[in-house]
Amino acid sequence: MGKRWGICLSASAPTTLSIFYKSLWDCHRIVFKGGFKTTNEELFKTLSDAVVSCKKDDVIAAVEKAKGQAPAVELIDNGLAAGMNEVGVLFERGKLFLPHVMMAADAMSAGVEMLQDELATGEGASTKLGVIVNGTVEGDVHDIGKAIVSTMLQAAGFEVHDIGRDVPVQNFIDKIKETNADMVGLSALMTTTLQGQKEVIELLKENGMRDSIKVMVGGAPATDAWAKKCGADCYAENASEAVAKAKELLL
Amino acid sequence: MPIAHIMASGMTGMRAAGDLVARMQFSKNMRLGEAKDFVAKKLGVSNADLSDEFVMREIREELDIGVITSVPGCAKGIAAKMNIEKLLDIEINCCETFRNTIA
Amino acid sequence: MATEYFLRMGDGQKIFMTKEDILADIEAGCADAADLGDIPALSEDEMDHMLDIITSPGRIVGVEPGLEVPVTHDIGAIRIDGDQGNSGVGIPASRLVGSMVHERAFGADTMELGHIDYSFKPVKPVISQEQQTMEVCQQNMVIPMLYGAMPNMGLYYTPDGPFENPGDLMKAFKISEAQDSIQHAGDHGIRDMVWIMQKLQKVGSDGVNFDTIGAAGDGDMYASLNAIEQLRKEFPNMYINAGMAGELVLGMHGDLEYDGTRLAGLWPHEQVLLAEKAGANTFGPVCNTNTSKTSAWNMGRSVTFTKAAVEASSIPCHADMGMGVGGIPMLETPPIDAVTRASKAIVEIAGVDGI
C-alpha cells in the first residue's frame, strides 16, 4: 500500500507534501530528481525493465538517471541483475530468444560499466559473481545446450570460460587451474558419454582440487541421482536452473 | 520399451491390421478414426476387429496381404504390399519401383 | 495412515505417494503446460482418469480394447544392433534382420531404417549403402518402412562443419554473424536432407521421419520445414513424419520464419500447424521429462501439451514417447509400469493418432 501512495504523491502532490510523507514512511525511500519523485523500487524497476527491453540505449539512459540515487551495488543487484533474471525466465518461456539474451547482457554490461567508478571506491568492489569453466566431456560432440548454459551464466554475471565440446579430461583441470575457477560445468548429451563427467571429478580428486571447486553436471541423460552418484555438487535441468544453482553454490 | 508401448497401446502391426491403418494415416493424412473406418470398411470388419489377432489372422491369409508367421506360399515383402495397394487403393513406392525394374 | 501408491520420479526411481499428492502433482504439471503454452488445462475428469491410470494396481496397464493406435518405431534397428553403450542391446544383426524383428517379433506398426549415427549429414558419404539396405528391406518387409534421421544442425557448425559456431559468436556478442551462420547452416542442411531423400525415394523408401526437429533450435526447424516442403513438391505420395525434439522451439536465431510465422518460441500446438503447412503427413509432438519431478507431474504436463497439439492439428499426431519424453523416465531401461501408464494416458486422454 505504501508503494501505491508513493506513486500517487509523485504524480500529483507538491514536494513539501511528499517530504512530509517521506518522513512517515521510513521504510520506503522516496527520491527526488528533476521534480519527479521515485521510490527505490520504481528506480530498480526502471532499470530492470530497461534490461528486459534488451536495448543498450535504454539501459544507459536508466543508469544515467539512477546514478547517485542509491548505492551502485543496489542498482546492479536489484535493478540490472533482476532484469537479467527476468530475461532468463522469458527465454525459458519462449518469449525471448538467445540474441535477446545477449543484447540484454551487453546492455547490462554497459550499465555496470557506468557504475564502475562508484563500485571501485564504494560498497562492493566487484560485480563478478564467480568464475566458471564449462565444457562438454570427451567423446561427446554436442555443443548447443552447453553453449546456451554458458551464455546464460555469462549473461547473469559470471565469468565463463567455455572450453567447447569433446574436451579431453586434462583440459578441464588445466583450465580450472589457469582461471582459478570457482565452478566447473560438465555437459554430456549421451548416455554413453555421461561417464566422462565422473572421470573429470575423479581427476579433480587426484589433483587435490575437488574441495576447492564446485561441480555442476547437466545434459539430457544426467539426473539428480546421477549427480549424487558421480560426486557432483549439483545437477541442473536447464539453462535457467544452471544459473540459479550456480548462484546458490557460489554466492 | 517399444514392446511395452505395442502391448499397452499398439495395433500390433501384421499380427492384426496396424500396418494398414498406419498406411492410410501416412498416405492420405487420415486421422485415427477415419483411417480405422476406411480400413475396416475395406476389410468388412468392425473397427475393434482391426486390433483383434483372431479376426485379422484369417483375413490376412485370405487376402494374401502378409501374415506375421512363416506360412509357406503366402505373399511376402513386395508381393504382399502389391496386394495391399489393391486392397487400400493406394500406391506404394517400392511396388512402383519394383514394377519399373521388371518392365 | 493414508494408502500410498507407487510411481516413479522422472529419472525412474520408485517412490510412494498418496492419491491426494499424486493428484496435486498432476494438476501442477498440467498447470505448468497450460501456463507456458497458453492452452487449456485438462478437465477434472481427465485428471481423475490420469490418477486412475497411475494408481492402477497392475504392473502393466493398457488402453481399452478398440482404442489401440499405430505404434511407429524410430531410431531404426539401432535398438537391436546398437552396441555403443546406449539403449541398443548389441545383438550382432544386420539392419534388415533388426527391422524384420520389429515387424515379425515385436508387432511394430511401422519401421524405419536409420544408420548408427542417426543424423542426416553423415548419410551423404554412405548413401549407396543406405540405398542398398533400404532396397533389401523394402523387398522383404510388409509394414511401412521409412528412412529416419535427425536434422541435427549442430553438425554444420565448427568444429564439425563449415559454418562458424553460433554459440561462440553469440558469446562474443557477434549476434548478426551468429544469425547468419545459423541461416547458412540451415540452407546447407535443406540441400543435404533433400538430396539424401531423393536417393532413398528412388530405391523405394516409403518416406522419411525427421526425428528431433528443433534440437539445435529454430535453425533446425527452419531447415526441416523447408526440406519437407521441397520433398512434398517433388514426391506427392511420400510419407513424411515431422517429429520434434522438445516442447519449445528454442530461439537460437530468433528471427527465422516459415510462411510468415516466427519459429522461435513455438509450442506443440503451434508447431503442428507449420508441419502441416510444409506438407508433413504426421506430426510428432514431444514434451521432455523433467527428471527432478514425479511421473504424475510429467504426465500431467506432457498430456496437456500433446492434447492441445492434437486438437489444433488436422493431420495425425504420433506422440514421441521414447526415453525421457512424454512422461517416460529418463533411463535407458525405462520401467515398464511407467511406460505403459504414460502410453495409456497419451492415447486415452490426449487422444493421439499414434505413438
mmCIF file with all atom_site columns, C-alpha atoms in Angstrom, chain A residues 91-95 97-100 102-103 105-106 109 141-144 146-148 150-151 154 160 162 165 191-192 220-226 235 237 241, chain C residues 11 13 35-36 84-87 154-155 157 159-160 165 167 170-171 173 175 179 215-216 248 250-254 262 264-265 267 289-292 323 330 332:
data_model
loop_
_atom_site.group_PDB
_atom_site.id
_atom_site.type_symbol
_atom_site.label_atom_id
_atom_site.label_alt_id
_atom_site.label_comp_id
_atom_site.label_asym_id
_atom_site.label_entity_id
_atom_site.label_seq_id
_atom_site.pdbx_PDB_ins_code
_atom_site.Cartn_x
_atom_site.Cartn_y
_atom_site.Cartn_z
_atom_site.occupancy
_atom_site.B_iso_or_equiv
_atom_site.pdbx_formal_charge
_atom_site.auth_seq_id
_atom_site.auth_comp_id
_atom_site.auth_asym_id
_atom_site.auth_atom_id
_atom_site.pdbx_PDB_model_num
ATOM 1  C CA . PHE A 1 91  ? 13.925 -17.166 -22.513 1.00 0.00 ? 91  PHE A CA 1
ATOM 2  C CA . GLU A 1 92  ? 12.789 -20.367 -20.824 1.00 0.00 ? 92  GLU A CA 1
ATOM 3  C CA . ARG A 1 93  ? 9.191  -19.431 -21.553 1.00 0.00 ? 93  ARG A CA 1
ATOM 4  C CA . GLY A 1 94  ? 9.925  -18.909 -25.247 1.00 0.00 ? 94  GLY A CA 1
ATOM 5  C CA . LYS A 1 95  ? 9.159  -15.210 -25.127 1.00 0.00 ? 95  LYS A CA 1
ATOM 6  C CA . PHE A 1 97  ? 15.451 -15.698 -27.652 1.00 0.00 ? 97  PHE A CA 1
ATOM 7  C CA . LEU A 1 98  ? 19.188 -16.125 -27.459 1.00 0.00 ? 98  LEU A CA 1
ATOM 8  C CA . PRO A 1 99  ? 20.014 -12.939 -29.406 1.00 0.00 ? 99  PRO A CA 1
ATOM 9  C CA . HIS A 1 100 ? 17.811 -11.035 -26.950 1.00 0.00 ? 100 HIS A CA 1
ATOM 10 C CA . MET A 1 102 ? 22.919 -11.472 -25.494 1.00 0.00 ? 102 MET A CA 1
ATOM 11 C CA . MET A 1 103 ? 21.639 -7.992  -26.278 1.00 0.00 ? 103 MET A CA 1
ATOM 12 C CA . ALA A 1 105 ? 23.627 -8.964  -21.341 1.00 0.00 ? 105 ALA A CA 1
ATOM 13 C CA . ASP A 1 106 ? 25.517 -6.475  -23.478 1.00 0.00 ? 106 ASP A CA 1
ATOM 14 C CA . SER A 1 109 ? 27.400 -4.767  -19.061 1.00 0.00 ? 109 SER A CA 1
ATOM 15 C CA . VAL A 1 141 ? 30.440 -33.547 -29.734 1.00 0.00 ? 141 VAL A CA 1
ATOM 16 C CA . HIS A 1 142 ? 27.205 -31.889 -28.606 1.00 0.00 ? 142 HIS A CA 1
ATOM 17 C CA . ASP A 1 143 ? 27.636 -28.200 -28.164 1.00 0.00 ? 143 ASP A CA 1
ATOM 18 C CA . ILE A 1 144 ? 24.386 -26.288 -28.357 1.00 0.00 ? 144 ILE A CA 1
ATOM 19 C CA . LYS A 1 146 ? 26.123 -26.308 -23.237 1.00 0.00 ? 146 LYS A CA 1
ATOM 20 C CA . ALA A 1 147 ? 26.596 -23.103 -25.250 1.00 0.00 ? 147 ALA A CA 1
ATOM 21 C CA . ILE A 1 148 ? 23.183 -21.867 -24.096 1.00 0.00 ? 148 ILE A CA 1
ATOM 22 C CA . SER A 1 150 ? 27.411 -20.711 -20.921 1.00 0.00 ? 150 SER A CA 1
ATOM 23 C CA . THR A 1 151 ? 25.591 -17.787 -22.462 1.00 0.00 ? 151 THR A CA 1
ATOM 24 C CA . GLN A 1 154 ? 27.698 -15.148 -18.681 1.00 0.00 ? 154 GLN A CA 1
ATOM 25 C CA . VAL A 1 160 ? 32.549 -18.051 -18.092 1.00 0.00 ? 160 VAL A CA 1
ATOM 26 C CA . ASP A 1 162 ? 33.559 -22.191 -22.391 1.00 0.00 ? 162 ASP A CA 1
ATOM 27 C CA . ARG A 1 165 ? 32.904 -29.878 -26.771 1.00 0.00 ? 165 ARG A CA 1
ATOM 28 C CA . THR A 1 191 ? 24.185 -41.931 -22.007 1.00 0.00 ? 191 THR A CA 1
ATOM 29 C CA . THR A 1 192 ? 27.427 -43.240 -23.469 1.00 0.00 ? 192 THR A CA 1
ATOM 30 C CA . ALA A 1 220 ? 19.825 -34.925 -21.352 1.00 0.00 ? 220 ALA A CA 1
ATOM 31 C CA . PRO A 1 221 ? 20.826 -38.169 -19.589 1.00 0.00 ? 221 PRO A CA 1
ATOM 32 C CA . ALA A 1 222 ? 22.085 -36.503 -16.400 1.00 0.00 ? 222 ALA A CA 1
ATOM 33 C CA . THR A 1 223 ? 19.804 -36.536 -13.359 1.00 0.00 ? 223 THR A CA 1
ATOM 34 C CA . ASP A 1 224 ? 19.895 -35.619 -9.682  1.00 0.00 ? 224 ASP A CA 1
ATOM 35 C CA . ALA A 1 225 ? 20.584 -39.241 -8.848  1.00 0.00 ? 225 ALA A CA 1
ATOM 36 C CA . TRP A 1 226 ? 23.497 -39.298 -11.281 1.00 0.00 ? 226 TRP A CA 1
ATOM 37 C CA . TYR A 1 235 ? 22.549 -31.133 -11.395 1.00 0.00 ? 235 TYR A CA 1
ATOM 38 C CA . GLU A 1 237 ? 17.751 -29.382 -15.632 1.00 0.00 ? 237 GLU A CA 1
ATOM 39 C CA . GLU A 1 241 ? 18.274 -23.697 -13.414 1.00 0.00 ? 241 GLU A CA 1
ATOM 40 C CA . ASP C 2 11  ? 14.756 -40.456 -13.534 1.00 0.00 ? 11  ASP C CA 1
ATOM 41 C CA . GLN C 2 13  ? 13.370 -44.102 -9.237  1.00 0.00 ? 13  GLN C CA 1
ATOM 42 C CA . ASP C 2 35  ? 0.617  -21.510 -18.411 1.00 0.00 ? 35  ASP C CA 1
ATOM 43 C CA . LEU C 2 36  ? 3.602  -21.887 -20.731 1.00 0.00 ? 36  LEU C CA 1
ATOM 44 C CA . GLN C 2 84  ? 27.792 -48.241 -28.194 1.00 0.00 ? 84  GLN C CA 1
ATOM 45 C CA . GLY C 2 85  ? 26.618 -48.373 -24.590 1.00 0.00 ? 85  GLY C CA 1
ATOM 46 C CA . ASN C 2 86  ? 23.288 -46.681 -25.184 1.00 0.00 ? 86  ASN C CA 1
ATOM 47 C CA . SER C 2 87  ? 19.802 -48.165 -25.360 1.00 0.00 ? 87  SER C CA 1
ATOM 48 C CA . GLY C 2 154 ? 24.866 -28.856 -34.778 1.00 0.00 ? 154 GLY C CA 1
ATOM 49 C CA . LEU C 2 155 ? 26.944 -30.927 -37.173 1.00 0.00 ? 155 LEU C CA 1
ATOM 50 C CA . TYR C 2 157 ? 28.921 -25.730 -37.116 1.00 0.00 ? 157 TYR C CA 1
ATOM 51 C CA . PRO C 2 159 ? 34.488 -27.756 -35.484 1.00 0.00 ? 159 PRO C CA 1
ATOM 52 C CA . ASP C 2 160 ? 32.231 -30.392 -37.109 1.00 0.00 ? 160 ASP C CA 1
ATOM 53 C CA . ASN C 2 165 ? 29.712 -21.885 -34.306 1.00 0.00 ? 165 ASN C CA 1
ATOM 54 C CA . GLY C 2 167 ? 27.261 -20.357 -29.737 1.00 0.00 ? 167 GLY C CA 1
ATOM 55 C CA . MET C 2 170 ? 26.859 -15.183 -29.502 1.00 0.00 ? 170 MET C CA 1
ATOM 56 C CA . LYS C 2 171 ? 29.155 -15.308 -26.515 1.00 0.00 ? 171 LYS C CA 1
ATOM 57 C CA . PHE C 2 173 ? 28.288 -10.594 -28.824 1.00 0.00 ? 173 PHE C CA 1
ATOM 58 C CA . ILE C 2 175 ? 24.822 -11.538 -32.884 1.00 0.00 ? 175 ILE C CA 1
ATOM 59 C CA . GLN C 2 179 ? 22.325 -15.439 -37.055 1.00 0.00 ? 179 GLN C CA 1
ATOM 60 C CA . ALA C 2 215 ? 17.181 -29.980 -31.384 1.00 0.00 ? 215 ALA C CA 1
ATOM 61 C CA . ALA C 2 216 ? 19.524 -27.201 -32.489 1.00 0.00 ? 216 ALA C CA 1
ATOM 62 C CA . LEU C 2 248 ? 9.564  -25.497 -27.167 1.00 0.00 ? 248 LEU C CA 1
ATOM 63 C CA . LEU C 2 250 ? 14.460 -22.609 -28.756 1.00 0.00 ? 250 LEU C CA 1
ATOM 64 C CA . GLY C 2 251 ? 15.320 -19.293 -30.349 1.00 0.00 ? 251 GLY C CA 1
ATOM 65 C CA . MET C 2 252 ? 18.977 -19.577 -31.269 1.00 0.00 ? 252 MET C CA 1
ATOM 66 C CA . HIS C 2 253 ? 18.470 -17.219 -34.206 1.00 0.00 ? 253 HIS C CA 1
ATOM 67 C CA . GLY C 2 254 ? 15.253 -15.636 -33.041 1.00 0.00 ? 254 GLY C CA 1
ATOM 68 C CA . ARG C 2 262 ? 8.390  -16.875 -36.322 1.00 0.00 ? 262 ARG C CA 1
ATOM 69 C CA . ALA C 2 264 ? 11.393 -19.462 -32.106 1.00 0.00 ? 264 ALA C CA 1
ATOM 70 C CA . GLY C 2 265 ? 9.143  -19.865 -29.110 1.00 0.00 ? 265 GLY C CA 1
ATOM 71 C CA . TRP C 2 267 ? 4.815  -24.750 -28.566 1.00 0.00 ? 267 TRP C CA 1
ATOM 72 C CA . THR C 2 289 ? 10.553 -35.346 -18.980 1.00 0.00 ? 289 THR C CA 1
ATOM 73 C CA . ASN C 2 290 ? 11.825 -33.373 -16.012 1.00 0.00 ? 290 ASN C CA 1
ATOM 74 C CA . THR C 2 291 ? 13.948 -35.856 -14.074 1.00 0.00 ? 291 THR C CA 1
ATOM 75 C CA . SER C 2 292 ? 13.509 -33.976 -10.811 1.00 0.00 ? 292 SER C CA 1
ATOM 76 C CA . MET C 2 323 ? 13.202 -42.479 -23.229 1.00 0.00 ? 323 MET C CA 1
ATOM 77 C CA . MET C 2 330 ? 14.931 -40.705 -18.495 1.00 0.00 ? 330 MET C CA 1
ATOM 78 C CA . GLU C 2 332 ? 17.990 -46.488 -20.750 1.00 0.00 ? 332 GLU C CA 1
#
